[in-house]
Coordinates of C-alpha atoms in Angstrom, one line a residue:
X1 CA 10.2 -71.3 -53.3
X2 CA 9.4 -73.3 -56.2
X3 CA 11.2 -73.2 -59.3
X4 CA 8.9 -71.2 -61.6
X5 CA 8.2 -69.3 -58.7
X6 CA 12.2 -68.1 -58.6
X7 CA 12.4 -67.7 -62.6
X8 CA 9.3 -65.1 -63.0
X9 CA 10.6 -63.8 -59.4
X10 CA 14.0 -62.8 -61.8
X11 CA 12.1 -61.8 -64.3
X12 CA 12.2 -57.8 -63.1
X13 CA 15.6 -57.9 -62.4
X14 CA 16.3 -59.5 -65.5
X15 CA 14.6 -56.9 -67.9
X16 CA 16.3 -54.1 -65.4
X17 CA 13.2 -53.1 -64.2
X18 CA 13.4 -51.1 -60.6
X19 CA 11.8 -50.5 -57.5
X20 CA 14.1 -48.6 -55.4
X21 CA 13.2 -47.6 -52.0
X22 CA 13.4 -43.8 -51.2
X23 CA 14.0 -42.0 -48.5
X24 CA 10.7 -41.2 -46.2
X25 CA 9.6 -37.8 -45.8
X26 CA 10.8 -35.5 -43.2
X27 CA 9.6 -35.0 -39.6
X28 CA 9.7 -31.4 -39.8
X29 CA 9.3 -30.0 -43.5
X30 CA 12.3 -27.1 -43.8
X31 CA 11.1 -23.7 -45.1
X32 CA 11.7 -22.1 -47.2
X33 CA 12.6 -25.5 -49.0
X34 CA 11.7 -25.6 -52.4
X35 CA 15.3 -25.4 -54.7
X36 CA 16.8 -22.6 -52.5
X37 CA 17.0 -22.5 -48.5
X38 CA 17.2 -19.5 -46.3
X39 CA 20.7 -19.9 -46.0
X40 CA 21.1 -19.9 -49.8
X41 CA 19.0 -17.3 -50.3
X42 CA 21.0 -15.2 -47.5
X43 CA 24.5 -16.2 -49.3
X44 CA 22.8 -14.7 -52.8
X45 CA 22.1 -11.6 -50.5
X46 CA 25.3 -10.9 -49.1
X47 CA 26.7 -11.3 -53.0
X48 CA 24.4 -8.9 -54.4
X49 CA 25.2 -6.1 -51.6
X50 CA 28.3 -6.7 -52.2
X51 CA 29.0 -5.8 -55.8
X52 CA 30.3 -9.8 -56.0
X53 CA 30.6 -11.5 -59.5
X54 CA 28.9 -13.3 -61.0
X55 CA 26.0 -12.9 -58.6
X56 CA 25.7 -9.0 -59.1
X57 CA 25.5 -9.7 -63.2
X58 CA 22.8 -12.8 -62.6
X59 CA 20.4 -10.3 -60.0
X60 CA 20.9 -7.3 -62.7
X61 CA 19.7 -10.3 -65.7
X62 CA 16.8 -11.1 -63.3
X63 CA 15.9 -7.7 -62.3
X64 CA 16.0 -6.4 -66.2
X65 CA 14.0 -8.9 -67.1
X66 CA 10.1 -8.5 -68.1
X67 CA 9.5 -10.7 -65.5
X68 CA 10.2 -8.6 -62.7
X69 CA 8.0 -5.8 -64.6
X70 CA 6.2 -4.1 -61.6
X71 CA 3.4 -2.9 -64.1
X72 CA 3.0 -6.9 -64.9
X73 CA -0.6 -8.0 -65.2
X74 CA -1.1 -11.5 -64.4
X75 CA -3.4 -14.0 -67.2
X76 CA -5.4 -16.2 -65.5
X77 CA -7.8 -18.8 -66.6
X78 CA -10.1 -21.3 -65.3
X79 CA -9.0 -23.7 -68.2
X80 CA -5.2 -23.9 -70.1
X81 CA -5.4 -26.0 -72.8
X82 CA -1.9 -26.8 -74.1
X83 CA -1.2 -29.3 -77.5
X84 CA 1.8 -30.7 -78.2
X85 CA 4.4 -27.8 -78.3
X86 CA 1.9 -25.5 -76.8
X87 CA -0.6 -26.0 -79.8
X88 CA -3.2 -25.3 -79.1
X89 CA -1.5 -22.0 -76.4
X90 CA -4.5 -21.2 -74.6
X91 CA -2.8 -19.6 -71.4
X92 CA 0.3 -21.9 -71.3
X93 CA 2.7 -19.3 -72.0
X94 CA 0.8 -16.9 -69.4
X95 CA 0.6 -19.3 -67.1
X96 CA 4.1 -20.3 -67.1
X97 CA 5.8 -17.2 -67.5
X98 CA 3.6 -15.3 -64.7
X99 CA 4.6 -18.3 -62.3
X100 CA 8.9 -17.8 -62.8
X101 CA 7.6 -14.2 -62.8
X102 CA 6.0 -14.8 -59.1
X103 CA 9.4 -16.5 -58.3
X104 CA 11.7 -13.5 -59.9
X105 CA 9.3 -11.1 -57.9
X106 CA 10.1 -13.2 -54.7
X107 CA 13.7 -13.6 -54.9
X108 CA 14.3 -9.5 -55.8
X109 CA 12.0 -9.2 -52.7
X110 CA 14.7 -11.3 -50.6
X111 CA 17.7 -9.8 -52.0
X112 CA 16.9 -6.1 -51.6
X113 CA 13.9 -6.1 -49.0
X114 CA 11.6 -3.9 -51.6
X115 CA 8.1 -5.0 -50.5
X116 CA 6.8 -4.4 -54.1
X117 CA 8.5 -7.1 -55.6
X118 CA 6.8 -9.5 -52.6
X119 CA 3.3 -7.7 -53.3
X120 CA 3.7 -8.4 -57.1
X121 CA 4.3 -11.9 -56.5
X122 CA 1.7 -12.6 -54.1
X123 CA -1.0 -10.5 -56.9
X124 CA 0.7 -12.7 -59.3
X125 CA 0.1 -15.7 -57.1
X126 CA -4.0 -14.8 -56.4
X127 CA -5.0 -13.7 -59.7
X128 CA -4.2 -17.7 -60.5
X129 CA -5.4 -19.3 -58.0
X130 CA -9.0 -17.6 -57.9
X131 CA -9.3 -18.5 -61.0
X132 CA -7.8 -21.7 -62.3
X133 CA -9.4 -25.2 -62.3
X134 CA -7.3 -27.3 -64.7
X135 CA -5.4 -28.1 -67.6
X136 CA -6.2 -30.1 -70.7
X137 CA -5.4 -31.5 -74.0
X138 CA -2.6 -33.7 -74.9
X139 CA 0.5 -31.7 -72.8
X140 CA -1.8 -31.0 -70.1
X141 CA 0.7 -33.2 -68.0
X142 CA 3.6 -31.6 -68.9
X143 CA 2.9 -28.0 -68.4
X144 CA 1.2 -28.7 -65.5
X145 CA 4.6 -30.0 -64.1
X146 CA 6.3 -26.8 -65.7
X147 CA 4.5 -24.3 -63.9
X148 CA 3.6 -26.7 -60.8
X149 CA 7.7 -26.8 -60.7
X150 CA 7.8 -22.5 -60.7
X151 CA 4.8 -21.9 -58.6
X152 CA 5.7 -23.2 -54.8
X153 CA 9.4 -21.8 -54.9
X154 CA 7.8 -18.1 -55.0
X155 CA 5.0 -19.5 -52.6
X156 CA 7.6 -21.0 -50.2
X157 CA 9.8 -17.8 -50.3
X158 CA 6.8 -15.6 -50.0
X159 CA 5.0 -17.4 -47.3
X160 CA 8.2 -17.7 -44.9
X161 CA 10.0 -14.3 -45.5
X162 CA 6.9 -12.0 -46.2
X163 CA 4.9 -11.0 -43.1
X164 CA 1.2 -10.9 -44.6
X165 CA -0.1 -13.1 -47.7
X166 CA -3.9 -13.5 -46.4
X167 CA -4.6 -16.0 -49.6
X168 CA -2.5 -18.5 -49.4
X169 CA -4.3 -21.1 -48.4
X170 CA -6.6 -20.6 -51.8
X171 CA -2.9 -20.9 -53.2
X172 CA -2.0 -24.4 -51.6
X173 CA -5.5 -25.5 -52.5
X174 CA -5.1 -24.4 -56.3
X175 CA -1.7 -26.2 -55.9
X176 CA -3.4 -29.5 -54.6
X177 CA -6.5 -29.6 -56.8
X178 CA -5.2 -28.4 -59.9
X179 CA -1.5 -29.4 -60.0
X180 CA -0.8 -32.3 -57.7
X181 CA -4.2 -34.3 -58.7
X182 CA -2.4 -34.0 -62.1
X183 CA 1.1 -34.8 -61.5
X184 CA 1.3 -37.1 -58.8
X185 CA 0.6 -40.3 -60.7
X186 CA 4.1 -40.0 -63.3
X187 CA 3.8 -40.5 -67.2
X188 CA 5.3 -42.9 -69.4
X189 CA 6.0 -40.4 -72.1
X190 CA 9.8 -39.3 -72.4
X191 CA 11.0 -39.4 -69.6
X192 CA 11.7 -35.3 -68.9
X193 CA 8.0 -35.5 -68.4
X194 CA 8.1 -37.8 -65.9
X195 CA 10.9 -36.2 -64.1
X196 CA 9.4 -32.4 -64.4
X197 CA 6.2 -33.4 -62.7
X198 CA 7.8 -35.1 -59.9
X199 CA 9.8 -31.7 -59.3
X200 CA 6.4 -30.1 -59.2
X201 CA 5.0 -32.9 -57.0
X202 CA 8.0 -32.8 -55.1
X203 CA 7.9 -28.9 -54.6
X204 CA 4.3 -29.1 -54.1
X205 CA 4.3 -31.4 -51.4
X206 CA 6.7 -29.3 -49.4
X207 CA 4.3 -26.4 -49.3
X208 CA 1.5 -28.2 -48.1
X209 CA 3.6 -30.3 -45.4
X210 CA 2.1 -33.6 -47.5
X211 CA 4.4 -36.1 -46.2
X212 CA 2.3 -38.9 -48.5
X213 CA 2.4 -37.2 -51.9
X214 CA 6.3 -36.0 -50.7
X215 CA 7.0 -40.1 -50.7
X216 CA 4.9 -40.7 -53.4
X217 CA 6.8 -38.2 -55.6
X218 CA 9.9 -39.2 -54.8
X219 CA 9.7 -43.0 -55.2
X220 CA 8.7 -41.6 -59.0
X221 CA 11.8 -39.4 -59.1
X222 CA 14.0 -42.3 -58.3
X223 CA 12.9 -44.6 -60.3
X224 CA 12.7 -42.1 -63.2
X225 CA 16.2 -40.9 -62.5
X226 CA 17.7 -44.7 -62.8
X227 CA 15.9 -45.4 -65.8
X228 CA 16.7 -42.2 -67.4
X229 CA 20.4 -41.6 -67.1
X230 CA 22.4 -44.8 -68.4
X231 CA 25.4 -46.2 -66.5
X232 CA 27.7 -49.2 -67.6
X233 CA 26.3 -50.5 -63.8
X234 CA 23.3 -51.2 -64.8
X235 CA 24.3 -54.1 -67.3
X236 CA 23.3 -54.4 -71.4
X237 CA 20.3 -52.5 -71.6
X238 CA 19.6 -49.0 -69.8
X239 CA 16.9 -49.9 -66.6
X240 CA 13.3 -49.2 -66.9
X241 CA 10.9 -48.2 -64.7
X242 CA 7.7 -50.4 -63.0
X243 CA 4.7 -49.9 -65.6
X244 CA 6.8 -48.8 -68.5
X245 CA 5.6 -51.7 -70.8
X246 CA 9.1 -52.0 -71.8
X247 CA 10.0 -55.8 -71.7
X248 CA 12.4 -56.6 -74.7
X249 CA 15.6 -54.9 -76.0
X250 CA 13.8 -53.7 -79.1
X251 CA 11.1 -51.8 -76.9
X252 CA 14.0 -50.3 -75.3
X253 CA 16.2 -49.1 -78.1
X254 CA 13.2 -47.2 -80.0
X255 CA 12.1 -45.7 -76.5
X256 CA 16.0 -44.6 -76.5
X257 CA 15.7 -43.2 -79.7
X258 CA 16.7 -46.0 -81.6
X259 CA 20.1 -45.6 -79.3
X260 CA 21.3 -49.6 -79.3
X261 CA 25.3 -48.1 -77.9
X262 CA 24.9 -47.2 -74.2
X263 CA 27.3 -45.6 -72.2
X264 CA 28.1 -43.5 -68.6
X265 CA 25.9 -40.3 -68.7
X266 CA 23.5 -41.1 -71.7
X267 CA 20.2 -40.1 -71.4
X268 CA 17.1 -41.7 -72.6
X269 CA 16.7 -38.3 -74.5
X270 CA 20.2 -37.3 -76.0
X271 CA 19.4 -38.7 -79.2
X272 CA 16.3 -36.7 -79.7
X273 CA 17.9 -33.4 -79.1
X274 CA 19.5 -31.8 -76.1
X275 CA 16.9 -29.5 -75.3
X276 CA 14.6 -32.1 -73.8
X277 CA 17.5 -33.9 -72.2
X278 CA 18.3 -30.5 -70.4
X279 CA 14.5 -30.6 -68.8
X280 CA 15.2 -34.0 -67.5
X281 CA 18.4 -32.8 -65.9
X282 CA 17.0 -29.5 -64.8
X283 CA 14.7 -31.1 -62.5
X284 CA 16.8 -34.3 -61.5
X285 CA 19.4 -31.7 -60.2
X286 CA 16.2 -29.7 -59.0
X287 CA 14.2 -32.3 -56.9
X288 CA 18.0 -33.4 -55.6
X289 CA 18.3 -29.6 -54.1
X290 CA 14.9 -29.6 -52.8
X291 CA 15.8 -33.2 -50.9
X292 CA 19.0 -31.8 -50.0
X293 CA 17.5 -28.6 -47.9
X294 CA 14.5 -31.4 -46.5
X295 CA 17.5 -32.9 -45.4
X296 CA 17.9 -36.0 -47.6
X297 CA 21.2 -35.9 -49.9
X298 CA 20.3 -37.7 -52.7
X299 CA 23.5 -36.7 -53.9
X300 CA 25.8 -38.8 -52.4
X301 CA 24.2 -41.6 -54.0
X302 CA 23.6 -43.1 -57.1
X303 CA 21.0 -40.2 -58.2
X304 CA 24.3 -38.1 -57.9
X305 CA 26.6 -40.0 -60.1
X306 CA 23.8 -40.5 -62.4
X307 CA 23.5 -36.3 -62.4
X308 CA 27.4 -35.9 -62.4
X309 CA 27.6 -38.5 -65.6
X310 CA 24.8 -37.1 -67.7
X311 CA 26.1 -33.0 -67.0
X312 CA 29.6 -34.3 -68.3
X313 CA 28.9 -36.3 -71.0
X314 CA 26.3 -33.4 -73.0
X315 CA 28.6 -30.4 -71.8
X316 CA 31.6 -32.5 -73.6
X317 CA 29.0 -32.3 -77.0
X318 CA 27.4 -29.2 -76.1
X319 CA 31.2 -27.4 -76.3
X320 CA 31.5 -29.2 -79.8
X321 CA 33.7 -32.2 -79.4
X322 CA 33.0 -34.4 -82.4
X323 CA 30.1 -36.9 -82.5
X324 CA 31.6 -40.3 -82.8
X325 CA 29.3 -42.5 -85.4
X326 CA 28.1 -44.8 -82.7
X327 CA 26.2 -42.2 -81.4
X328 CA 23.2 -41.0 -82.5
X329 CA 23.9 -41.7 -85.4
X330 CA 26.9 -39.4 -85.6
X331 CA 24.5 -36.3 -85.4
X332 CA 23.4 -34.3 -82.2
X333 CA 20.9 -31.6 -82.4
X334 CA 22.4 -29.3 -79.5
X335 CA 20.7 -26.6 -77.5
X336 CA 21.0 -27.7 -73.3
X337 CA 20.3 -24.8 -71.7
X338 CA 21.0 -22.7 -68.8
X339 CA 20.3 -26.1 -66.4
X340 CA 24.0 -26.7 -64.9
X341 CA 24.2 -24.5 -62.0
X342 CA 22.7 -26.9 -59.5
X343 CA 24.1 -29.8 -60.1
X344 CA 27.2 -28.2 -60.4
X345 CA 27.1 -26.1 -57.5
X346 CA 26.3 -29.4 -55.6
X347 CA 28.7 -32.1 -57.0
X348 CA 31.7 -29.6 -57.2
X349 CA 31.2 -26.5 -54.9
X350 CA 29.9 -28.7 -51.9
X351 CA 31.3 -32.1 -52.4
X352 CA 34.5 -31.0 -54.4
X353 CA 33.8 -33.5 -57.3
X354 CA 36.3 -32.3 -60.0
X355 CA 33.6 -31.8 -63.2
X356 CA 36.2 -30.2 -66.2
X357 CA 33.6 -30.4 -69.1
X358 CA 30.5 -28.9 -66.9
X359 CA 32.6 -26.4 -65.0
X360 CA 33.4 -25.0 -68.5
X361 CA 30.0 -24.9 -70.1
X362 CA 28.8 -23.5 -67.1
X363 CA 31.4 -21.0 -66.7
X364 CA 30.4 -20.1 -70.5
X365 CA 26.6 -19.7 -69.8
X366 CA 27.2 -17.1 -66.5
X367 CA 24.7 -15.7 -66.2
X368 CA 22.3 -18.6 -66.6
X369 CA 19.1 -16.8 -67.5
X370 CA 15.7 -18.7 -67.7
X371 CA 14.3 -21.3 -70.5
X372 CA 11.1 -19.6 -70.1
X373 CA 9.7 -22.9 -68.8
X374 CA 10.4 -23.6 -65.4
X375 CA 14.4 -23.1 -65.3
X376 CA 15.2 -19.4 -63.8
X377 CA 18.5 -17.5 -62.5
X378 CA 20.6 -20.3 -61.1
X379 CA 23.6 -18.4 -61.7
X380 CA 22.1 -16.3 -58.9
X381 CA 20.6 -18.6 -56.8
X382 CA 23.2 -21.4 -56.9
X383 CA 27.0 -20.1 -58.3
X384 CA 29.5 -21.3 -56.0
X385 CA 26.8 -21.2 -53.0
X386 CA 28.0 -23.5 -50.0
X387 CA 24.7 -23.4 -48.5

């Protein structure tokens, strides 16, 4: 190799760019296996019957809510237009909140065996897919990704728990045309948008046994993860992922919020405000669960530590420890969310990682109710469950 031909070779690693290998798809896709497993959703069961805290408290949250209403009616449309913050809200709400509906419906279904709550999801689960054909206007992306994230964990409980759901192959078609055409390819907007429509691609690609777009999806998520949680092992200057356009140290700093002080568990999105950081650790810790239950533990390597850094270091802020001046300019806008369950449940429940800072703000948030986004009961889903 020549010697220019070894400098511009460099260059990638250099400017901390990845392309990380990722673990193929399975041979045999697991079902259910989007977020919760049969085995998980069995533990929840056995919890529920049995008066058992703080599972009993999460399922009575969940059933109270409106979206386990049995008199729900579903709001389809062929076309949700959604602007920046839902602005233009033509059917982004509705279409969101009727897909964690579907999944509420399906997991009350599981837990008590009340066929309704199955038949609400699955009319829930129609009334969308006979109608929809896309999404548009400047956050079509991103709520696509929030309700593509929602929609295949009630199809995936539904289709393998539920004897008779005649329509869903018009619901994997919806969720290929309509939601995986649009998420598939990644975004280089912040980088919860990224990571929130891999968890949909991911999730998607498990229903419809698409070992391609499952790859696809989750070379993304891997790449996203690295480049959105900073660790002192990744040198100067947080990585960046293939296409980003970012190339100097200046690009990087502004696309870090004008961040220039990086250390373990920072995200590219803790200096804008916590709320958008806790989507991008909502679905890291999501997609990880979905890979764990397709049999790939993501967690034991560095997409866990990466998980385990970032929980600790905004739980520490989120509980109100001071805000030293180097970060963020000394000012944080909090506001997480309820997104610590899962990676908590994985990194301490199953692996026994000690985790003081999350354990306490997730201790504090029982029961995790639902960001009305994609997030939903994972108090009840994944508190202390060893499955």
């Amino acid at each position: 190799m020549s010697r220019f031909r070894k400098v511009f070779a460099l260059v990638p690693l250099l400017l901390g760019t990845l392309a990380a290998p990722a673990p193929a798809a399975p041979a045999t896709f697991t079902h259910p296996g989007v977020l919760v497993s049969r085995p998980q959703l069995d533990f929840v069961k056995a919890k529920v019957s049995a008066g058992a805290q703080p599972w009993k408290a999460a399922y009575d949250q969940a059933r109270g809510s409106a979206y386990a209403s049995l008199s729900r009616t579903p709001k389809p449309r062929a076309v949700v237009e959604c602007g920046s913050y839902s602005n233009p809200d033509n059917g982004c709400t509705d279409e969101r909140e009727d897909a964690i509906a579907a999944y509420t419906d399906a997991l009350i279904w599981c837990i008590t065996g009340d066929a309704r709550y199955a038949q609400k999801a699955i009319a829930l689960m129609d009334a969308w897919s006979a109608v929809i054909t896309s999404h548009t206007n400047s956050n079509a992306p991103l709520q696509t990704g929030w309700a593509g994230s929602s929609w295949p964990r009630a199809a995936e409980i539904i289709k393998y728990t539920y004897p008779s759901w005649p329509n869903s192959g018009r619901f994997g078609t919806m969720l290929r045309n309509v939601y995986l055409s649009k998420v598939i390819n990644g975004s280089n907007s912040n980088g919860n948008w990224e990571l929130s429509m891999m968890e949909a691609a991911v999730g998607i690609s498990v229903f419809l046994e698409d070992k391609t777009s499952f790859d696809k999806a989750v070379t993304r998520y891997s790449n996203r993860v690295a480049a959105y949680v900073y660790l002192a092992s990744d040198g100067a200057l947080p990585k960046t992922v293939p296409g980003s356009g970012l190339s100097s140290r200046d690009q990087i700093v502004s696309y870090w919020q004008g961040q220039s002080t990086f250390v373990d568990g920072l995200t590219q999105e803790t200096c804008r405000d916590f709320t958008h950081t806790g989507y991008g650790i909502a679905a890291i810790a999501d997609v990880a669960e979905t890979l764990r239950i397709q049999g790939q533990d993501v967690y034991s390597t560095d997409v866990g530590t990466r998980l385990r850094q970032a929980l600790g270091f905004q739980s520490k802020y989120q509980m109100g420890a001071a805000v030293p001046s180097w970060l963020c300019d000394g000012h944080l806008s909090l506001g997480l969310g309820p997104v610590t369950e899962v990676g908590f449940n994985a990194l301490n429940t199953r692996m026994g990682i000690s985790m003081a800072n999350t354990q306490t703000l997730t201790d504090r948030q029982r029961p995790a109710g639902s960001n009305n986004l994609f997030v939903a009961w994972q108090t009840l889903t994944h508190a202390a469950n060893p499955a």
